[in-house]
XYZ file of C-alpha atoms in Angstrom:
573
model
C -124.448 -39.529 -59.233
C -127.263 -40.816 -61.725
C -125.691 -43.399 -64.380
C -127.817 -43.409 -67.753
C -129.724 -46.493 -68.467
C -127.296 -47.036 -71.518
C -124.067 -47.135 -69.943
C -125.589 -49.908 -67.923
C -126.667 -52.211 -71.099
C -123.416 -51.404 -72.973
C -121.216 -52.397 -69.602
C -123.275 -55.798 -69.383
C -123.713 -56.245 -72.844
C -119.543 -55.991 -73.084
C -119.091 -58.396 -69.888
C -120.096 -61.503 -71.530
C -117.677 -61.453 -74.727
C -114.789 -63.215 -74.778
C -111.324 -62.672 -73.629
C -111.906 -60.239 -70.693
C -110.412 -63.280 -68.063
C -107.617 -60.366 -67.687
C -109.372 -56.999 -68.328
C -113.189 -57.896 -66.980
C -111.972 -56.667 -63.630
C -114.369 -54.432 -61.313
C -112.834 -50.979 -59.998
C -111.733 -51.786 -56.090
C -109.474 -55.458 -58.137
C -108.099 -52.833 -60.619
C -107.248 -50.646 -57.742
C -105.660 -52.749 -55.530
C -103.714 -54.353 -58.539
C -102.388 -50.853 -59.553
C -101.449 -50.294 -56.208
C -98.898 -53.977 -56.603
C -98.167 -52.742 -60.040
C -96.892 -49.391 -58.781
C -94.811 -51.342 -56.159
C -92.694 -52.886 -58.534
C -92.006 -49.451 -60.813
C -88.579 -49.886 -60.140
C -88.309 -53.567 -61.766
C -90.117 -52.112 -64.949
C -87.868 -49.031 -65.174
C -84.859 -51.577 -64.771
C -86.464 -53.717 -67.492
C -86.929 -51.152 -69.841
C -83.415 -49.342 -69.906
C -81.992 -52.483 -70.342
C -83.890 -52.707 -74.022
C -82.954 -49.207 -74.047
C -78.901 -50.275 -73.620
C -79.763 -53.094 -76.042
C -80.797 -50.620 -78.692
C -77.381 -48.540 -77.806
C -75.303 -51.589 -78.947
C -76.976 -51.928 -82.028
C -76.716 -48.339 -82.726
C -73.357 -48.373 -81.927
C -72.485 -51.567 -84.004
C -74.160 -50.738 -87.018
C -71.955 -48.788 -90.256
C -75.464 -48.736 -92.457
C -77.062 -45.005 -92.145
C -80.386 -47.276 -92.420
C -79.840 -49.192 -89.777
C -78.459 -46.329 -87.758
C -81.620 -44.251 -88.312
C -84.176 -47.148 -87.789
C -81.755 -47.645 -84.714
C -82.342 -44.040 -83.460
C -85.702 -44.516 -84.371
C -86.595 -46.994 -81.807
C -84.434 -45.224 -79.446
C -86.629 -42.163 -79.843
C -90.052 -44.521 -79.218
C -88.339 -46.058 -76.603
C -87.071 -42.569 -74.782
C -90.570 -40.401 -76.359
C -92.261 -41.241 -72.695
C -90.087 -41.843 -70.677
C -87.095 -39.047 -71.115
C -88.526 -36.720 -73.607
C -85.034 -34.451 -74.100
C -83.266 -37.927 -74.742
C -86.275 -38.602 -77.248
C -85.257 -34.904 -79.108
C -81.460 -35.674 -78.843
C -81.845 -39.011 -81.065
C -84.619 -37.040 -83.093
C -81.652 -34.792 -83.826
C -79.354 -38.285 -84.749
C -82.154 -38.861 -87.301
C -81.959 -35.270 -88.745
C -78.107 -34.732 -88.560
C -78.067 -38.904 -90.602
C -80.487 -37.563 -93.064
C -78.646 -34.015 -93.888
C -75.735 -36.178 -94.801
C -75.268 -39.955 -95.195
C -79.141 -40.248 -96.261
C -79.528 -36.302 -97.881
C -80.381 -38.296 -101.512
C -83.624 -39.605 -99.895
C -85.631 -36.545 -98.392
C -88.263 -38.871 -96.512
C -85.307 -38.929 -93.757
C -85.194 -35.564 -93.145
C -89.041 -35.187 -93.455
C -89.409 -37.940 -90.990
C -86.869 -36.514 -88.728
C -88.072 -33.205 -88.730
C -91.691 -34.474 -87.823
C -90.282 -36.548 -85.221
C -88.127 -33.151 -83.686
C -91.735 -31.131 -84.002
C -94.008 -33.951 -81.915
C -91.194 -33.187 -79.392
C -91.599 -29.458 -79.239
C -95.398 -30.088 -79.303
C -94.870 -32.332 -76.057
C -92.776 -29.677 -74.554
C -95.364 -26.522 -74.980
C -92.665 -25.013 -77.841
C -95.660 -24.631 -80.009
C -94.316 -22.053 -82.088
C -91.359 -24.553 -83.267
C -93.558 -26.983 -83.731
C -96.178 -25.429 -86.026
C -93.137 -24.216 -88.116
C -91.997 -27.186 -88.753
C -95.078 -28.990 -89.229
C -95.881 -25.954 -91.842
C -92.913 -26.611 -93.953
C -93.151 -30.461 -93.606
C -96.581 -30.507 -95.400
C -95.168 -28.277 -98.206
C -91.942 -30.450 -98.263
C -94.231 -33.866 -97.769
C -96.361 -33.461 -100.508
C -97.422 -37.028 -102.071
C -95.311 -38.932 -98.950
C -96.522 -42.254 -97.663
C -98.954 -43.096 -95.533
C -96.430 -44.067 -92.687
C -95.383 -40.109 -92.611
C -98.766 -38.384 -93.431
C -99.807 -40.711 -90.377
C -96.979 -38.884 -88.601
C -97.854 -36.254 -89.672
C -101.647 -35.742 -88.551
C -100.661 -37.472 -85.382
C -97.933 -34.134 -84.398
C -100.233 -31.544 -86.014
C -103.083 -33.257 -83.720
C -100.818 -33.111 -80.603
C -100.122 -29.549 -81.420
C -103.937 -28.030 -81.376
C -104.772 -30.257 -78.504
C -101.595 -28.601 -76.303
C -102.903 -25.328 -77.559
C -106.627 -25.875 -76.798
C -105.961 -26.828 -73.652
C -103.861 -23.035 -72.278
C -105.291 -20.484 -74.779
C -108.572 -18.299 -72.733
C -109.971 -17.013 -75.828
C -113.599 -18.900 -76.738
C -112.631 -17.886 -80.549
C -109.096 -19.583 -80.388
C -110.587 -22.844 -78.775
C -113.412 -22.860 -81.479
C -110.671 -22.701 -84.105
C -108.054 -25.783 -82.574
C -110.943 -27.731 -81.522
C -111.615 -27.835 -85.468
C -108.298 -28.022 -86.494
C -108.521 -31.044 -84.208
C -111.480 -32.283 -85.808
C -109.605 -32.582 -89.247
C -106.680 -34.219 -87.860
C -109.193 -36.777 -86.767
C -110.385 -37.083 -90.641
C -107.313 -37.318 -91.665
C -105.836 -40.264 -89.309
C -108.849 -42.393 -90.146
C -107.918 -42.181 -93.895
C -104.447 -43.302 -93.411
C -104.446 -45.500 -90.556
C -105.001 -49.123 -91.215
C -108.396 -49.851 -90.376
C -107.921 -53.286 -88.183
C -105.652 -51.354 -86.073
C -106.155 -50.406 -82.034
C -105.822 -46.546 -83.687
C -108.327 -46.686 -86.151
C -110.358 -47.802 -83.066
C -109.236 -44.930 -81.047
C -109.729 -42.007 -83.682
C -113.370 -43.181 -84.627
C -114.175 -42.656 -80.939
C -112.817 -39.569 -80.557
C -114.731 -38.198 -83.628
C -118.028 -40.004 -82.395
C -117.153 -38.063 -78.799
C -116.613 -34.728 -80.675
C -120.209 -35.190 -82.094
C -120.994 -36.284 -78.224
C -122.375 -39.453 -79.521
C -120.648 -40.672 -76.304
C -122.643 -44.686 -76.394
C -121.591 -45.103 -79.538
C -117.823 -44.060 -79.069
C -118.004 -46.506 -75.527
C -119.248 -49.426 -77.822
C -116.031 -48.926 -80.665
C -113.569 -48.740 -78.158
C -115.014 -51.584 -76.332
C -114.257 -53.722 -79.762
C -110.890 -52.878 -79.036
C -110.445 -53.317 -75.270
C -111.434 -56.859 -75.318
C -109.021 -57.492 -77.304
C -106.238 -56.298 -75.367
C -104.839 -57.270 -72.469
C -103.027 -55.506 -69.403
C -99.328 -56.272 -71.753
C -100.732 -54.503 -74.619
C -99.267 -50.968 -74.881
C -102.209 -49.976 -76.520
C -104.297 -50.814 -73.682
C -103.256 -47.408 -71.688
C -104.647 -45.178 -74.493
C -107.496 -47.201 -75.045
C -108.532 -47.512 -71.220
C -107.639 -43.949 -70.703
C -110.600 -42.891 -73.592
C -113.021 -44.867 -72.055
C -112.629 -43.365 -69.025
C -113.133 -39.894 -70.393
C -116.442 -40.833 -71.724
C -117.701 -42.572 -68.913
C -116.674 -39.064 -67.297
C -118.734 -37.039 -69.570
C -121.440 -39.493 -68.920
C -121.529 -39.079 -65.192
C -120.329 -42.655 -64.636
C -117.957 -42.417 -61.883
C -117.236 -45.501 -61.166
C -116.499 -46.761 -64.665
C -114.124 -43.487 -64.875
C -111.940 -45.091 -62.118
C -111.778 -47.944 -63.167
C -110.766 -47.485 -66.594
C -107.954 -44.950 -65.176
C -107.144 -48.184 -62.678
C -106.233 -50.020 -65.865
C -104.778 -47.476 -67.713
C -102.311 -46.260 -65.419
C -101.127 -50.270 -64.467
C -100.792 -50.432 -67.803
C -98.518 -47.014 -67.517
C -96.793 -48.353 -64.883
C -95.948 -52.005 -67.106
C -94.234 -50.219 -69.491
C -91.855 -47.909 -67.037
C -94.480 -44.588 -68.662
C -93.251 -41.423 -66.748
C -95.097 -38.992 -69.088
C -98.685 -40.279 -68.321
C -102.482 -38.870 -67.382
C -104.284 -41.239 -65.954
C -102.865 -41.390 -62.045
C -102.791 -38.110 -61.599
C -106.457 -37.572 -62.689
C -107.466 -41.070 -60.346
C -105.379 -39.084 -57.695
C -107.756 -35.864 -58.518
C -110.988 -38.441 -58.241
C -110.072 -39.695 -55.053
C -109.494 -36.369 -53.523
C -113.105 -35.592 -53.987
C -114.189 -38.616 -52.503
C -112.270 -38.115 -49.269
C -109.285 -40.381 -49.793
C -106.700 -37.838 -49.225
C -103.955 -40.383 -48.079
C -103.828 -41.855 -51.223
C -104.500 -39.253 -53.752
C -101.886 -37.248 -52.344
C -99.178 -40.291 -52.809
C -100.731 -40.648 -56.494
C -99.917 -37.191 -57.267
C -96.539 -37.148 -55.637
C -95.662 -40.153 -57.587
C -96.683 -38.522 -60.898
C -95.099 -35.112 -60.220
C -91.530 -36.914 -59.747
C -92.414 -39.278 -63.134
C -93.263 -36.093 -64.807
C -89.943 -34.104 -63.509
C -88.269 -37.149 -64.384
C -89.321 -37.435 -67.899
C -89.429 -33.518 -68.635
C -93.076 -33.470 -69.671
C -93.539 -30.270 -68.989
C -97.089 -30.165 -70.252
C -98.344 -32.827 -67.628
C -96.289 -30.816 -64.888
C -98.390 -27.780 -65.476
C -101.333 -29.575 -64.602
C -100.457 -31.827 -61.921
C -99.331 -28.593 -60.207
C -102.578 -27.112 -60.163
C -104.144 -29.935 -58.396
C -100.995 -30.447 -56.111
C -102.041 -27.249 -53.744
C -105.356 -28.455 -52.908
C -104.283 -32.193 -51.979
C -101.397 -31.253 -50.048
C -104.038 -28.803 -47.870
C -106.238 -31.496 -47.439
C -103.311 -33.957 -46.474
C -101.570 -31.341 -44.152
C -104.956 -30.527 -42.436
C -105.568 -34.319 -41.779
C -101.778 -34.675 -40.176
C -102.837 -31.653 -37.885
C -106.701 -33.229 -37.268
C -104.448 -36.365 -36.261
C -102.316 -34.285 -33.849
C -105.186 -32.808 -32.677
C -106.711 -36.371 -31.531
C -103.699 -37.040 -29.655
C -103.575 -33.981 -28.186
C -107.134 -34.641 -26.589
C -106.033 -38.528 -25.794
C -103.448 -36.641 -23.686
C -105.724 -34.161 -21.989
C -107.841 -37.810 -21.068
C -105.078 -39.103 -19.534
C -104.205 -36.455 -17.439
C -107.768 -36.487 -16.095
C -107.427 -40.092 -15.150
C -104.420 -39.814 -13.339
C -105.690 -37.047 -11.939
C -108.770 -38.730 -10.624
C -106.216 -41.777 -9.723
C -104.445 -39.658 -7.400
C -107.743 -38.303 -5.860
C -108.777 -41.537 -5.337
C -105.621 -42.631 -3.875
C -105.632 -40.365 -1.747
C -109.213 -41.024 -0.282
C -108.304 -44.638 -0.164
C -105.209 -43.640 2.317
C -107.435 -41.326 4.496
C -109.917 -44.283 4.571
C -107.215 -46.593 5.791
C -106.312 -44.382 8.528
C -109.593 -44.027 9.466
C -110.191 -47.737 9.694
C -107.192 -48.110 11.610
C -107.626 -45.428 14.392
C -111.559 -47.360 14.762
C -110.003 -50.530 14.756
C -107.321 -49.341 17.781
C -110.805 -48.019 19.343
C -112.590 -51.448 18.991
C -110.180 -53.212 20.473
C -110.750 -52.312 23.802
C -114.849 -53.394 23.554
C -115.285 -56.577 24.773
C -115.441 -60.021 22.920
C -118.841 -59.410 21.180
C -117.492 -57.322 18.601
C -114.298 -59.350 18.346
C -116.448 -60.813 14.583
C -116.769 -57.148 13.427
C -113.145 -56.541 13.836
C -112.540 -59.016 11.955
C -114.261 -58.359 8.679
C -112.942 -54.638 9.655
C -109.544 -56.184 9.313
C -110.195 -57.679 5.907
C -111.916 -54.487 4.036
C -108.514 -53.145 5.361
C -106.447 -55.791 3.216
C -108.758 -55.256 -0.102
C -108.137 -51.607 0.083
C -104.281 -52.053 0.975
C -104.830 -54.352 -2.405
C -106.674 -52.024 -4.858
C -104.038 -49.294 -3.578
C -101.127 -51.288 -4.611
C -103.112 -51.790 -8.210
C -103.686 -48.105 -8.374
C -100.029 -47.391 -8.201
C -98.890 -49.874 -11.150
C -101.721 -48.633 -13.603
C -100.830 -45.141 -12.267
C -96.955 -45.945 -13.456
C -97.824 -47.945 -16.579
C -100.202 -44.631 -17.571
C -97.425 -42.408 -16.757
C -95.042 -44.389 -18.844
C -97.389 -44.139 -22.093
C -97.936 -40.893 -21.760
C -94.268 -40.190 -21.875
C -94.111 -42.566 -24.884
C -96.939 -40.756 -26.503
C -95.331 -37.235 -25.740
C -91.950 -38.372 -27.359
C -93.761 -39.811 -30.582
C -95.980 -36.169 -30.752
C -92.788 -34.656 -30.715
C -90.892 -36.853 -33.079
C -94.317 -35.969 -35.965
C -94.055 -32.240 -35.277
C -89.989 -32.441 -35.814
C -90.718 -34.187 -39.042
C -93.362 -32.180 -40.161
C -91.488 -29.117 -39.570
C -88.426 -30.387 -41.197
C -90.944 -31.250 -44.363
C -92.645 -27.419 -44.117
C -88.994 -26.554 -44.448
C -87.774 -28.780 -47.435
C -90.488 -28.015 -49.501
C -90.636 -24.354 -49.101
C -87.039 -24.249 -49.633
C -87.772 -27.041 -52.829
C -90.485 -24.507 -53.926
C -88.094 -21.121 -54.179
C -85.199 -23.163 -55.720
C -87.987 -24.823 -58.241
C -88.663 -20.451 -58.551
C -85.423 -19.181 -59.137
C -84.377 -21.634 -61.793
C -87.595 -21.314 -63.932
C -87.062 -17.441 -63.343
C -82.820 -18.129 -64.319
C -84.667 -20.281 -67.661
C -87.085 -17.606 -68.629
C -83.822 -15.123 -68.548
C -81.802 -16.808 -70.642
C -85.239 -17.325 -73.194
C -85.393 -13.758 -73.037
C -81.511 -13.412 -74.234
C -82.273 -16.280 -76.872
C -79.585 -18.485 -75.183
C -81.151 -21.465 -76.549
C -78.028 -23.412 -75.809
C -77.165 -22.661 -72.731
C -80.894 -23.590 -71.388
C -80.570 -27.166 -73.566
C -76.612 -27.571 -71.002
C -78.732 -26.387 -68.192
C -81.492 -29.693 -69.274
C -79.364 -31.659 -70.252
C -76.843 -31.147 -67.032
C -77.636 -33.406 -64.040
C -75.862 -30.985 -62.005
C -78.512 -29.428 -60.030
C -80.347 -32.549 -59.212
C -77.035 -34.010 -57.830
C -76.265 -31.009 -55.626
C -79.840 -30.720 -53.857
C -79.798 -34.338 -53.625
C -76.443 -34.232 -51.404
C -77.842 -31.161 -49.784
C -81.225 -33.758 -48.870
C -78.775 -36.333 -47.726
C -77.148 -34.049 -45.283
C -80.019 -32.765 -44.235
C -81.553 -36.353 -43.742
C -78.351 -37.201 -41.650
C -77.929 -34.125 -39.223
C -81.899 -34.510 -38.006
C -81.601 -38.365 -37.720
C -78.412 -38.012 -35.993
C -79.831 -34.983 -33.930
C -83.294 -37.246 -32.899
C -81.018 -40.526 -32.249
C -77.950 -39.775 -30.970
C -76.681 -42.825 -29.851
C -77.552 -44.913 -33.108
C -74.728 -45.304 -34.456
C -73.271 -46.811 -31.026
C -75.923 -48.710 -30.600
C -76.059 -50.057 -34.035
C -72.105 -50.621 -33.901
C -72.873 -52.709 -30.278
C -75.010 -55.334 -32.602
C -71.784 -55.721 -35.151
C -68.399 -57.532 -34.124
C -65.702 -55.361 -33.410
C -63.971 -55.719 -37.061
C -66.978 -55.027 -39.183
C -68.214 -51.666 -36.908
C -68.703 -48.695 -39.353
C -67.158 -45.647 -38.272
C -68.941 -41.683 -39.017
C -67.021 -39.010 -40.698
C -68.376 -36.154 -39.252
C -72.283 -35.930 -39.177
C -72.669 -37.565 -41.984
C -73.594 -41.250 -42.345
C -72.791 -44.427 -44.887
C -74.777 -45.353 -47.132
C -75.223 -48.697 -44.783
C -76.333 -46.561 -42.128
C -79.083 -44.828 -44.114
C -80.519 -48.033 -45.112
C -80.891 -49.151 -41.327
C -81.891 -45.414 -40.079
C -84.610 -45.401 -42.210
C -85.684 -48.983 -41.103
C -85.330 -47.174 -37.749
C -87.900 -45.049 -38.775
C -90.515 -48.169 -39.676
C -89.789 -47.795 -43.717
C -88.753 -51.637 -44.180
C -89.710 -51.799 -48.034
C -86.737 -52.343 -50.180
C -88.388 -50.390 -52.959
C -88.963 -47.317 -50.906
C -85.366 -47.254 -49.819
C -84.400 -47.994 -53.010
C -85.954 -44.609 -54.184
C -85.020 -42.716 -51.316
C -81.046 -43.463 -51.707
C -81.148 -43.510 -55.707
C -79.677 -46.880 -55.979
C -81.309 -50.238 -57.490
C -83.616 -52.743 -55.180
C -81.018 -55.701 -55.986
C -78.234 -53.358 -53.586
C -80.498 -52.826 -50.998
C -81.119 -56.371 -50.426
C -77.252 -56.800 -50.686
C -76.822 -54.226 -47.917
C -79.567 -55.555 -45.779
C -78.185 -59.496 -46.043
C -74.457 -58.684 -45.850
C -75.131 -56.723 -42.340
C -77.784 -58.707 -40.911
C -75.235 -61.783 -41.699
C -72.426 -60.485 -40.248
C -74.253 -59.238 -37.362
C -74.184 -60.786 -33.771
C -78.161 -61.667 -33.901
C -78.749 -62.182 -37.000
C -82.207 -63.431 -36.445
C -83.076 -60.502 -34.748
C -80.819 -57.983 -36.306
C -83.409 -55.509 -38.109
C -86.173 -56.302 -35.030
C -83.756 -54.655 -32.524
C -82.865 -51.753 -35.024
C -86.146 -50.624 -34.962
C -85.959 -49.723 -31.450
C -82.450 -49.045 -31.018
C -82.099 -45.245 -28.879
C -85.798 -45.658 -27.853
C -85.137 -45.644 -24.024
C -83.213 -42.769 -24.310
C -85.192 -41.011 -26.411
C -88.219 -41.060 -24.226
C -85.983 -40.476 -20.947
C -85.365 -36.568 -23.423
C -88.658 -35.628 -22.898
């Protein structure tokens, strides 16, 4: 793909300022640091509901309606992307503070009720939001800049959501300049030193497709930041959308690179950027990866309820999960034919086994012959006699690569097996994921037909249904492990002293035992289990040291778990 001339001199130009030690990083660093980055999610998730729980205390402690609104405030930033319908529940704290304790100031409720629209605009309730926003400006006549920044900021949010699902060319025309105004607007009452001031002049020097221009602004800004700025995400993620209408690929990914670390740094579930790298790499053939991006951002986006980003991650999903799916069977296929190979070579080892055993018995019946000829050919005999002993030699090395083949391909047959189990167990789960993901939007869009507003905000709020299929996926987890390694819990029982042997109710197993089966199964990464089992990383590592400890070998204690019922299970097939 051709990259202009300009983009070139701008990118150079911008490498030799200072303070881009952190930032001046080229695409494959960024990458492989966003890969570490997304590695340690968990710790930043952990890190950030603790300032969330912080916040609580204070909200909690405080009798001033002040505090408790600027309280509920920053629990709203905090919660906007990460949880968005715990973001609308303390927008509603605001709004339900300024109705009463604060009603004598109306800037509460004005702020509250823009705070409660931005949600709605998040959430595709554009209706709700426009009303709001409509009777906010009539209400917010002459307000500060603080809240006419607000302000713009929702009604921007609002078109852009709209722009992005109406069809009509007419509609578009209209939010794209209803867009253009909000732009206007937030560069007259943002401050104009600020990363945002920054931002908004690009985006109206993009609208005008005076894309150089826009790079070189929010260059100004990006060496100034650093991967622990916040703004850094937003600012990274506009750069990369100009270097895409510019054809620069390269630059594109690596600007989404940064973006999305800085996404991950601040525990972001409601985010862009790694499901549009995830979309990049698809096209270039890394299906592996793209295919974990997206995963990863479709759970972040269930998780924070951004329903917006779900949409569109779900169109892309389809086409990834083909791709992946078709390289798992391309994979089978290979072994398939590494099988066929091997059954021609012991084929042809038996053929020539059995020509080397004819031979010998040929070479024995001339050597009973020969010895009856007199001492002249008593030499001959004797090199007769040693050909005899090579062959007896090579036949006895036939046989023990003809076993040791034999053995791998039984070891190869069981693992075949053990993928097509698992992939047909994963067919399964997310069919059934994909009918029960069906039926409850079709159960939501029933109850929006009724107007049962309040029952569909219980059936949000309620954590319910998430803890039911999650049991269901632990039972279901448990019977195949059990059902592929039946004898692991024995076996993992014969490594422990009598006292401390864990004992299985039914088919179901400990938590303890789901930590090591899955260890069984070669995932050894304490984040990975941490986000399989729903617990933290810190009781993983508890689990893991408190059993390997008590264990008989401790040294070896998780080396022999990953092969524990491995005999057996290739004496099954």
């Amino acid at each position: 793909m051709k990259i202009a001339l300009s983009t070139i001199l701008l990118t150079l130009l911008f490498s030799f300022l200072p303070g881009r030690a952190q930032t001046d990083m080229s695409y494959s660093e960024s990458f492989t640091l966003l890969k570490s980055e997304i590695a340690k999610s968990d710790y930043y998730l952990e890190k950030k509901l603790t300032q969330i729980d912080q916040m609580r205390k204070q909200l909690d402690s405080s009798n001033s309606p002040v505090a408790q609104f600027d309280a509920c405030k920053s629990l709203f930033q905090m919660y906007y992307d990460l949880q968005i319908d715990s973001a609308l529940k303390y927008a509603e704290h605001m709004l339900a503070l300024s109705e009463t304790s604060l009603k004598q100031q109306p800037i509460y409720r004005t702020e509250s009720m823009l705070f409660i629209a931005r949600v709605y605009a998040y959430t595709g309730t554009y209706r709700e939001s426009k009303e709001i926003l409509d009777s906010a400006r009539i209400v917010g006549a002459g307000l500060a800049d603080e809240i006419n920044l607000l302000y713009f900021t929702v009604r921007m949010e609002l078109y852009k959501g709209l722009a992005e699902y109406t069809i009509l060319a007419s509609e578009k025309k209209i939010y794209k300049s209803e867009i253009n105004a909000c732009l206007d607007s937030l560069l007259r009452y943002t401050p104009e030193q600020s990363v945002w001031h920054t931002i908004h002049l690009a985006n109206k020097l993009k609208a005008k497709k005076e894309y150089d221009s826009a790079i070189k602004v929010l260059f100004g800004a990006y060496n100034r930041l650093s991967l622990e700025d916040r703004e850094m995400a937003h600012v990274a993620f506009y750069m990369s959308t100009l270097f895409h209408l510019k054809g620069d690929l390269e630059q594109e990914k690596r600007f989404l690179a940064v973006s999305a670390i800085t996404d991950v740094k601040y525990a972001v579930k409601a985010y862009v950027s790694l499901w549009k790298l995830a979309a990049l790499l698809y096209d270039e053939g890394d299906i592996e990866t793209a295919y974990q991006f997206v995963e990863l951002s479709l759970q972040d986006a269930t998780y924070s309820g951004a329903f917006r980003w779900f949409q569109q991650i779900i169109k892309i999903l389809p086409k990834i999960y083909e791709a992946y799916n078709t390289k798992i069977v391309q994979q089978r296929n290979a072994i398939s034919s590494g099988f066929l190979i091997i059954a021609c070579l012991l084929a042809f080892t038996i053929l020539l086994s059995l020509f080397v055993v004819k031979q010998y018995r040929k070479l024995r019946k001339t050597k009973d012959q020969l010895s009856v000829l007199n001492d002249d050919l008593t030499k001959m005999n004797q090199e007769l006699n040693s050909m005899s002993n090579q062959l007896h030699l090579s036949n006895a090395e036939l046989h023990i690569a003809n076993s040791q083949m034999a053995f791998s391909n039984n070891e190869l047959i069981a693992m075949s097996l053990l993928k097509e189990t698992y992939l047909s167990k994963f067919i399964d789960l997310c069919s059934d994921y994909i009918e029960k993901l069906n039926d409850y939007r079709v159960n939501l869009k029933r109850l929006l037909k009724r107007g049962m507003i309040e029952k569909i905000q219980r059936e949000l709020d309620s954590t319910a249904y998430i803890e039911k299929e999650y049991k269901a996926f632990l039972i279901n987890f448990d019977e195949t492990f059990l059902k592929l390694y039946p004898n692991f819990v024995m076996e993992f029982n014969n490594l422990l002293p009598v006292e401390e042997r864990t004992e299985v109710k039914g088919a179901l197993l400990t938590t303890e035992l789901r930590i090591f089966a899955l260890i069984r199964l070669g995932i050894t990464d304490s984040a990975k289990i941490s986000r399989f089992l729903r617990c933290s990383i810190s009781t993983i590592y508890t689990y893991r040291s408190k059993t390997k400890n008590k264990s008989i070998c401790p040294d070896q204690f998780e080396g022999r778990i990953q092969v524990l019922d491995r005999e057996d299970l290739l004496l099954s097939y």
